[in-house]
Amino acid sequence: VVYCALGWACWKTYLGRPQGPEADWLRGAAMTLLGNGLSEAERHEEALSVQEARLSTLRRTGASEKYLLIAQGNLACTYDSLGRREEASRIRQEVYSGNLKLYGAEHRETLREASNFAATLLELKRYQECLSLMRKSIPVARRVLGENNGITLAMQLHSAVALYSNDDATPDDFREAMTTLEETGRTARRVLGDSHSTTGWVKVALRDCQRLLVRAALRAREAP
């Protein structure tokens, strides 16, 4: 709520400034803060209007690719919050591809957006696409960011969930997913702590994987 209020105060402060490059930059930054503040206050429809206006302004004024990608990423987060997964997925893919082209495969922002795109693919149950992206990205994240980095751990979580959630998952897939989740969970607890969202999601995924594994075993036992 405080973030949202400060966003409005910032926007109102800079809205009436004279025209010019510095004033335009300040107004744009204030608009970004307002959009993010509205999102934090869970006023997502209002945030969407602000973020769409911000992206339109950036495109109209010929902003650099860096700032366009940031604005698109914020917009994708809001689409996710509103349950508009297909639109979020489309933008996530654009942002990931844009970062890949701008920074290269080994840049932190590229890896972060790969993880974000994978999370949206999971929401849409596009498990094979998610798994393919993560198998390409995880070795790079481990080499560049390290085994203990939050982005690396999130990627491993996405990969494991995609692996066991697939309808065609084999016993080997379940075993690989379980091993990945157990190792990721231990590292997440040590590095991020028990209260971190990634640690919590690993616990949920581990329970889900165990449940599906039992179900698959029962089906195999009942098969003629």
PDB file of C-alpha atoms in Angstrom:
ATOM      1  CA  VAL A   1       0.000   0.000   0.000  1.00  0.00           C
ATOM      2  CA  VAL A   2       2.873   2.373   0.827  1.00  0.00           C
ATOM      3  CA  TYR A   3       4.592   1.489  -2.447  1.00  0.00           C
ATOM      4  CA  CYS A   4       1.364   2.267  -4.314  1.00  0.00           C
ATOM      5  CA  ALA A   5       0.896   5.591  -2.510  1.00  0.00           C
ATOM      6  CA  LEU A   6       4.484   6.633  -3.214  1.00  0.00           C
ATOM      7  CA  GLY A   7       4.001   5.691  -6.861  1.00  0.00           C
ATOM      8  CA  TRP A   8       1.033   8.047  -7.112  1.00  0.00           C
ATOM      9  CA  ALA A   9       2.936  10.811  -5.305  1.00  0.00           C
ATOM     10  CA  CYS A  10       5.904  10.397  -7.654  1.00  0.00           C
ATOM     11  CA  TRP A  11       3.678  10.478 -10.744  1.00  0.00           C
ATOM     12  CA  LYS A  12       1.816  13.609  -9.617  1.00  0.00           C
ATOM     13  CA  THR A  13       5.102  15.338  -8.764  1.00  0.00           C
ATOM     14  CA  TYR A  14       6.674  14.903 -12.192  1.00  0.00           C
ATOM     15  CA  LEU A  15       3.552  15.034 -14.392  1.00  0.00           C
ATOM     16  CA  GLY A  16       3.565  18.826 -14.670  1.00  0.00           C
ATOM     17  CA  ARG A  17       7.268  19.281 -15.318  1.00  0.00           C
ATOM     18  CA  PRO A  18       8.274  21.254 -18.464  1.00  0.00           C
ATOM     19  CA  GLN A  19       8.972  19.322 -21.651  1.00  0.00           C
ATOM     20  CA  GLY A  20      12.503  18.140 -22.255  1.00  0.00           C
ATOM     21  CA  PRO A  21      14.675  14.999 -22.140  1.00  0.00           C
ATOM     22  CA  GLU A  22      15.202  15.087 -18.357  1.00  0.00           C
ATOM     23  CA  ALA A  23      11.523  15.781 -17.626  1.00  0.00           C
ATOM     24  CA  ASP A  24      10.475  12.987 -20.003  1.00  0.00           C
ATOM     25  CA  TRP A  25      12.846  10.569 -18.288  1.00  0.00           C
ATOM     26  CA  LEU A  26      11.508  11.513 -14.839  1.00  0.00           C
ATOM     27  CA  ARG A  27       7.894  11.149 -15.953  1.00  0.00           C
ATOM     28  CA  GLY A  28       8.682   7.756 -17.452  1.00  0.00           C
ATOM     29  CA  ALA A  29      10.408   6.564 -14.285  1.00  0.00           C
ATOM     30  CA  ALA A  30       7.450   7.818 -12.237  1.00  0.00           C
ATOM     31  CA  MET A  31       5.047   5.910 -14.479  1.00  0.00           C
ATOM     32  CA  THR A  32       7.067   2.723 -13.991  1.00  0.00           C
ATOM     33  CA  LEU A  33       6.996   3.183 -10.209  1.00  0.00           C
ATOM     34  CA  LEU A  34       3.263   3.800 -10.282  1.00  0.00           C
ATOM     35  CA  GLY A  35       2.617   0.653 -12.306  1.00  0.00           C
ATOM     36  CA  ASN A  36       4.776  -1.458  -9.999  1.00  0.00           C
ATOM     37  CA  GLY A  37       3.146   0.081  -6.916  1.00  0.00           C
ATOM     38  CA  LEU A  38      -0.336  -0.715  -8.207  1.00  0.00           C
ATOM     39  CA  SER A  39       0.778  -4.297  -8.837  1.00  0.00           C
ATOM     40  CA  GLU A  40       2.163  -4.628  -5.313  1.00  0.00           C
ATOM     41  CA  ALA A  41      -1.182  -3.375  -3.982  1.00  0.00           C
ATOM     42  CA  GLU A  42      -2.901  -6.047  -6.158  1.00  0.00           C
ATOM     43  CA  ARG A  43      -4.693  -3.418  -8.232  1.00  0.00           C
ATOM     44  CA  HIS A  44      -3.739  -5.300 -11.355  1.00  0.00           C
ATOM     45  CA  GLU A  45      -6.259  -3.859 -13.820  1.00  0.00           C
ATOM     46  CA  GLU A  46      -5.086  -0.336 -12.993  1.00  0.00           C
ATOM     47  CA  ALA A  47      -1.459  -1.457 -13.176  1.00  0.00           C
ATOM     48  CA  LEU A  48      -2.126  -2.919 -16.609  1.00  0.00           C
ATOM     49  CA  SER A  49      -3.401   0.422 -17.941  1.00  0.00           C
ATOM     50  CA  VAL A  50      -0.340   2.248 -16.638  1.00  0.00           C
ATOM     51  CA  GLN A  51       2.103  -0.359 -17.948  1.00  0.00           C
ATOM     52  CA  GLU A  52       0.505  -0.450 -21.395  1.00  0.00           C
ATOM     53  CA  ALA A  53       0.700   3.356 -21.557  1.00  0.00           C
ATOM     54  CA  ARG A  54       4.332   3.252 -20.452  1.00  0.00           C
ATOM     55  CA  LEU A  55       5.261   0.718 -23.141  1.00  0.00           C
ATOM     56  CA  SER A  56       3.400   2.723 -25.796  1.00  0.00           C
ATOM     57  CA  THR A  57       5.246   5.894 -24.770  1.00  0.00           C
ATOM     58  CA  LEU A  58       8.624   4.150 -24.908  1.00  0.00           C
ATOM     59  CA  ARG A  59       7.914   2.855 -28.405  1.00  0.00           C
ATOM     60  CA  ARG A  60       6.687   6.246 -29.589  1.00  0.00           C
ATOM     61  CA  THR A  61       9.764   8.071 -28.292  1.00  0.00           C
ATOM     62  CA  GLY A  62      12.226   5.529 -29.692  1.00  0.00           C
ATOM     63  CA  ALA A  63      13.515   4.229 -26.363  1.00  0.00           C
ATOM     64  CA  SER A  64      16.375   1.746 -26.277  1.00  0.00           C
ATOM     65  CA  GLU A  65      15.726  -1.978 -26.417  1.00  0.00           C
ATOM     66  CA  LYS A  66      16.831  -2.318 -22.794  1.00  0.00           C
ATOM     67  CA  TYR A  67      13.981  -0.171 -21.464  1.00  0.00           C
ATOM     68  CA  LEU A  68      11.444  -1.719 -23.818  1.00  0.00           C
ATOM     69  CA  LEU A  69      12.312  -5.180 -22.490  1.00  0.00           C
ATOM     70  CA  ILE A  70      11.966  -4.022 -18.877  1.00  0.00           C
ATOM     71  CA  ALA A  71       8.532  -2.532 -19.625  1.00  0.00           C
ATOM     72  CA  GLN A  72       7.434  -5.706 -21.404  1.00  0.00           C
ATOM     73  CA  GLY A  73       8.601  -7.810 -18.463  1.00  0.00           C
ATOM     74  CA  ASN A  74       6.513  -5.721 -16.050  1.00  0.00           C
ATOM     75  CA  LEU A  75       3.522  -6.086 -18.368  1.00  0.00           C
ATOM     76  CA  ALA A  76       3.952  -9.876 -18.497  1.00  0.00           C
ATOM     77  CA  CYS A  77       3.951 -10.050 -14.687  1.00  0.00           C
ATOM     78  CA  THR A  78       0.629  -8.207 -14.587  1.00  0.00           C
ATOM     79  CA  TYR A  79      -0.887 -10.460 -17.256  1.00  0.00           C
ATOM     80  CA  ASP A  80       0.175 -13.426 -15.107  1.00  0.00           C
ATOM     81  CA  SER A  81      -1.465 -11.881 -12.035  1.00  0.00           C
ATOM     82  CA  LEU A  82      -4.690 -11.413 -14.018  1.00  0.00           C
ATOM     83  CA  GLY A  83      -4.647 -15.039 -15.178  1.00  0.00           C
ATOM     84  CA  ARG A  84      -4.064 -14.054 -18.804  1.00  0.00           C
ATOM     85  CA  ARG A  85      -1.461 -16.769 -19.322  1.00  0.00           C
ATOM     86  CA  GLU A  86      -1.390 -16.892 -23.124  1.00  0.00           C
ATOM     87  CA  GLU A  87      -0.686 -13.165 -23.368  1.00  0.00           C
ATOM     88  CA  ALA A  88       1.903 -13.437 -20.612  1.00  0.00           C
ATOM     89  CA  SER A  89       3.558 -16.336 -22.429  1.00  0.00           C
ATOM     90  CA  ARG A  90       3.745 -14.425 -25.709  1.00  0.00           C
ATOM     91  CA  ILE A  91       5.392 -11.432 -24.045  1.00  0.00           C
ATOM     92  CA  ARG A  92       7.711 -13.621 -21.944  1.00  0.00           C
ATOM     93  CA  GLN A  93       8.947 -15.277 -25.118  1.00  0.00           C
ATOM     94  CA  GLU A  94       9.544 -11.878 -26.740  1.00  0.00           C
ATOM     95  CA  VAL A  95      11.407 -10.629 -23.670  1.00  0.00           C
ATOM     96  CA  TYR A  96      13.554 -13.753 -23.467  1.00  0.00           C
ATOM     97  CA  SER A  97      14.384 -13.593 -27.185  1.00  0.00           C
ATOM     98  CA  GLY A  98      15.097  -9.865 -26.896  1.00  0.00           C
ATOM     99  CA  ASN A  99      17.486 -10.347 -23.986  1.00  0.00           C
ATOM    100  CA  LEU A 100      19.160 -13.233 -25.799  1.00  0.00           C
ATOM    101  CA  LYS A 101      19.776 -11.011 -28.807  1.00  0.00           C
ATOM    102  CA  LEU A 102      20.800  -7.948 -26.770  1.00  0.00           C
ATOM    103  CA  TYR A 103      22.978  -9.533 -24.085  1.00  0.00           C
ATOM    104  CA  GLY A 104      23.744 -13.083 -25.188  1.00  0.00           C
ATOM    105  CA  ALA A 105      22.976 -16.468 -23.637  1.00  0.00           C
ATOM    106  CA  GLU A 106      25.281 -16.067 -20.638  1.00  0.00           C
ATOM    107  CA  HIS A 107      23.958 -12.759 -19.307  1.00  0.00           C
ATOM    108  CA  ARG A 108      22.114 -12.746 -15.974  1.00  0.00           C
ATOM    109  CA  GLU A 109      19.056 -10.994 -17.421  1.00  0.00           C
ATOM    110  CA  THR A 110      18.784 -13.537 -20.238  1.00  0.00           C
ATOM    111  CA  LEU A 111      18.903 -16.382 -17.736  1.00  0.00           C
ATOM    112  CA  ARG A 112      16.357 -14.682 -15.465  1.00  0.00           C
ATOM    113  CA  GLU A 113      13.955 -14.248 -18.377  1.00  0.00           C
ATOM    114  CA  ALA A 114      14.472 -17.863 -19.449  1.00  0.00           C
ATOM    115  CA  SER A 115      13.361 -18.885 -15.954  1.00  0.00           C
ATOM    116  CA  ASN A 116      10.366 -16.528 -16.072  1.00  0.00           C
ATOM    117  CA  PHE A 117       9.328 -17.859 -19.480  1.00  0.00           C
ATOM    118  CA  ALA A 118       9.630 -21.443 -18.208  1.00  0.00           C
ATOM    119  CA  ALA A 119       7.340 -20.656 -15.263  1.00  0.00           C
ATOM    120  CA  THR A 120       4.672 -19.353 -17.645  1.00  0.00           C
ATOM    121  CA  LEU A 121       5.036 -22.434 -19.861  1.00  0.00           C
ATOM    122  CA  LEU A 122       4.382 -24.590 -16.786  1.00  0.00           C
ATOM    123  CA  GLU A 123       1.188 -22.646 -16.067  1.00  0.00           C
ATOM    124  CA  LEU A 124       0.036 -23.429 -19.608  1.00  0.00           C
ATOM    125  CA  LYS A 125       1.024 -27.123 -19.234  1.00  0.00           C
ATOM    126  CA  ARG A 126       3.442 -26.831 -22.135  1.00  0.00           C
ATOM    127  CA  TYR A 127       5.803 -29.189 -20.356  1.00  0.00           C
ATOM    128  CA  GLN A 128       7.949 -30.308 -23.274  1.00  0.00           C
ATOM    129  CA  GLU A 129       8.725 -26.718 -24.300  1.00  0.00           C
ATOM    130  CA  CYS A 130       9.592 -25.862 -20.709  1.00  0.00           C
ATOM    131  CA  LEU A 131      11.843 -28.888 -20.366  1.00  0.00           C
ATOM    132  CA  SER A 132      13.628 -28.154 -23.632  1.00  0.00           C
ATOM    133  CA  LEU A 133      14.299 -24.543 -22.601  1.00  0.00           C
ATOM    134  CA  MET A 134      15.540 -25.529 -19.144  1.00  0.00           C
ATOM    135  CA  ARG A 135      17.842 -28.279 -20.386  1.00  0.00           C
ATOM    136  CA  LYS A 136      19.478 -25.692 -22.612  1.00  0.00           C
ATOM    137  CA  SER A 137      19.606 -22.960 -19.952  1.00  0.00           C
ATOM    138  CA  ILE A 138      20.475 -24.790 -16.708  1.00  0.00           C
ATOM    139  CA  PRO A 139      24.059 -25.754 -17.672  1.00  0.00           C
ATOM    140  CA  VAL A 140      24.707 -22.113 -18.629  1.00  0.00           C
ATOM    141  CA  ALA A 141      23.202 -20.849 -15.349  1.00  0.00           C
ATOM    142  CA  ARG A 142      25.319 -23.292 -13.320  1.00  0.00           C
ATOM    143  CA  ARG A 143      28.482 -22.196 -15.100  1.00  0.00           C
ATOM    144  CA  VAL A 144      27.793 -18.447 -15.068  1.00  0.00           C
ATOM    145  CA  LEU A 145      25.775 -17.891 -11.883  1.00  0.00           C
ATOM    146  CA  GLY A 146      26.771 -20.924  -9.839  1.00  0.00           C
ATOM    147  CA  GLU A 147      24.946 -23.870  -8.298  1.00  0.00           C
ATOM    148  CA  ASN A 148      23.672 -21.835  -5.337  1.00  0.00           C
ATOM    149  CA  ASN A 149      22.161 -18.927  -7.251  1.00  0.00           C
ATOM    150  CA  GLY A 150      18.411 -18.313  -6.921  1.00  0.00           C
ATOM    151  CA  ILE A 151      17.868 -18.266 -10.682  1.00  0.00           C
ATOM    152  CA  THR A 152      19.677 -21.590 -11.082  1.00  0.00           C
ATOM    153  CA  LEU A 153      17.588 -23.150  -8.312  1.00  0.00           C
ATOM    154  CA  ALA A 154      14.347 -21.851  -9.837  1.00  0.00           C
ATOM    155  CA  MET A 155      15.338 -23.317 -13.199  1.00  0.00           C
ATOM    156  CA  GLN A 156      15.992 -26.710 -11.631  1.00  0.00           C
ATOM    157  CA  LEU A 157      12.579 -26.556  -9.986  1.00  0.00           C
ATOM    158  CA  HIS A 158      10.886 -25.732 -13.320  1.00  0.00           C
ATOM    159  CA  SER A 159      12.730 -28.561 -15.034  1.00  0.00           C
ATOM    160  CA  ALA A 160      11.714 -31.131 -12.416  1.00  0.00           C
ATOM    161  CA  VAL A 161       8.047 -30.061 -12.472  1.00  0.00           C
ATOM    162  CA  ALA A 162       7.947 -30.254 -16.279  1.00  0.00           C
ATOM    163  CA  LEU A 163       9.537 -33.697 -16.122  1.00  0.00           C
ATOM    164  CA  TYR A 164       7.087 -35.359 -13.719  1.00  0.00           C
ATOM    165  CA  SER A 165       3.958 -33.479 -14.845  1.00  0.00           C
ATOM    166  CA  ASN A 166       4.077 -34.821 -18.377  1.00  0.00           C
ATOM    167  CA  ASP A 167       1.415 -37.460 -19.060  1.00  0.00           C
ATOM    168  CA  ASP A 168       4.080 -39.610 -20.693  1.00  0.00           C
ATOM    169  CA  ALA A 169       6.445 -39.455 -17.703  1.00  0.00           C
ATOM    170  CA  THR A 170       8.383 -42.701 -17.195  1.00  0.00           C
ATOM    171  CA  PRO A 171       9.677 -44.193 -13.925  1.00  0.00           C
ATOM    172  CA  ASP A 172      13.109 -42.809 -14.852  1.00  0.00           C
ATOM    173  CA  ASP A 173      11.565 -39.349 -15.299  1.00  0.00           C
ATOM    174  CA  PHE A 174      10.020 -39.537 -11.829  1.00  0.00           C
ATOM    175  CA  ARG A 175      13.316 -40.655 -10.301  1.00  0.00           C
ATOM    176  CA  GLU A 176      15.220 -37.851 -12.023  1.00  0.00           C
ATOM    177  CA  ALA A 177      12.632 -35.292 -10.899  1.00  0.00           C
ATOM    178  CA  MET A 178      12.722 -36.549  -7.305  1.00  0.00           C
ATOM    179  CA  THR A 179      16.517 -36.425  -7.197  1.00  0.00           C
ATOM    180  CA  THR A 180      16.562 -32.906  -8.660  1.00  0.00           C
ATOM    181  CA  LEU A 181      13.934 -31.659  -6.215  1.00  0.00           C
ATOM    182  CA  GLU A 182      15.653 -33.194  -3.184  1.00  0.00           C
ATOM    183  CA  GLU A 183      19.019 -31.663  -4.133  1.00  0.00           C
ATOM    184  CA  THR A 184      17.444 -28.308  -5.023  1.00  0.00           C
ATOM    185  CA  GLY A 185      15.482 -28.293  -1.775  1.00  0.00           C
ATOM    186  CA  ARG A 186      18.585 -28.872   0.340  1.00  0.00           C
ATOM    187  CA  THR A 187      20.466 -26.088  -1.422  1.00  0.00           C
ATOM    188  CA  ALA A 188      17.493 -23.697  -1.288  1.00  0.00           C
ATOM    189  CA  ARG A 189      17.067 -24.211   2.460  1.00  0.00           C
ATOM    190  CA  ARG A 190      20.766 -23.618   3.061  1.00  0.00           C
ATOM    191  CA  VAL A 191      21.191 -20.635   0.743  1.00  0.00           C
ATOM    192  CA  LEU A 192      17.769 -18.951   0.635  1.00  0.00           C
ATOM    193  CA  GLY A 193      16.203 -20.100   3.903  1.00  0.00           C
ATOM    194  CA  ASP A 194      12.967 -21.907   4.745  1.00  0.00           C
ATOM    195  CA  SER A 195      10.786 -18.832   4.258  1.00  0.00           C
ATOM    196  CA  HIS A 196      11.882 -18.141   0.667  1.00  0.00           C
ATOM    197  CA  SER A 197       9.278 -18.722  -2.053  1.00  0.00           C
ATOM    198  CA  THR A 198      11.550 -21.035  -4.072  1.00  0.00           C
ATOM    199  CA  THR A 199      12.103 -23.250  -1.013  1.00  0.00           C
ATOM    200  CA  GLY A 200       8.351 -23.415  -0.470  1.00  0.00           C
ATOM    201  CA  TRP A 201       7.613 -24.277  -4.092  1.00  0.00           C
ATOM    202  CA  VAL A 202      10.214 -27.062  -4.021  1.00  0.00           C
ATOM    203  CA  LYS A 203       8.412 -28.595  -1.029  1.00  0.00           C
ATOM    204  CA  VAL A 204       5.090 -28.421  -2.855  1.00  0.00           C
ATOM    205  CA  ALA A 205       6.599 -29.934  -6.010  1.00  0.00           C
ATOM    206  CA  LEU A 206       8.209 -32.751  -4.036  1.00  0.00           C
ATOM    207  CA  ARG A 207       4.867 -33.718  -2.491  1.00  0.00           C
ATOM    208  CA  ASP A 208       3.187 -33.500  -5.886  1.00  0.00           C
ATOM    209  CA  CYS A 209       5.845 -35.672  -7.489  1.00  0.00           C
ATOM    210  CA  GLN A 210       5.541 -38.300  -4.745  1.00  0.00           C
ATOM    211  CA  ARG A 211       1.748 -38.363  -5.145  1.00  0.00           C
ATOM    212  CA  LEU A 212       1.941 -38.820  -8.908  1.00  0.00           C
ATOM    213  CA  LEU A 213       4.616 -41.490  -8.515  1.00  0.00           C
ATOM    214  CA  VAL A 214       2.363 -43.516  -6.193  1.00  0.00           C
ATOM    215  CA  ARG A 215      -0.541 -43.096  -8.611  1.00  0.00           C
ATOM    216  CA  ALA A 216       1.612 -44.295 -11.525  1.00  0.00           C
ATOM    217  CA  ALA A 217       2.773 -47.320  -9.499  1.00  0.00           C
ATOM    218  CA  LEU A 218      -0.817 -48.262  -8.667  1.00  0.00           C
ATOM    219  CA  ARG A 219      -1.838 -48.017 -12.311  1.00  0.00           C
ATOM    220  CA  ALA A 220       1.077 -50.238 -13.314  1.00  0.00           C
ATOM    221  CA  ARG A 221       0.114 -52.819 -10.681  1.00  0.00           C
ATOM    222  CA  GLU A 222      -3.509 -52.890 -11.848  1.00  0.00           C
ATOM    223  CA  ALA A 223      -2.610 -53.220 -15.527  1.00  0.00           C
ATOM    224  CA  PRO A 224      -3.168 -56.702 -17.015  1.00  0.00           C
TER     225      PRO A 224
END
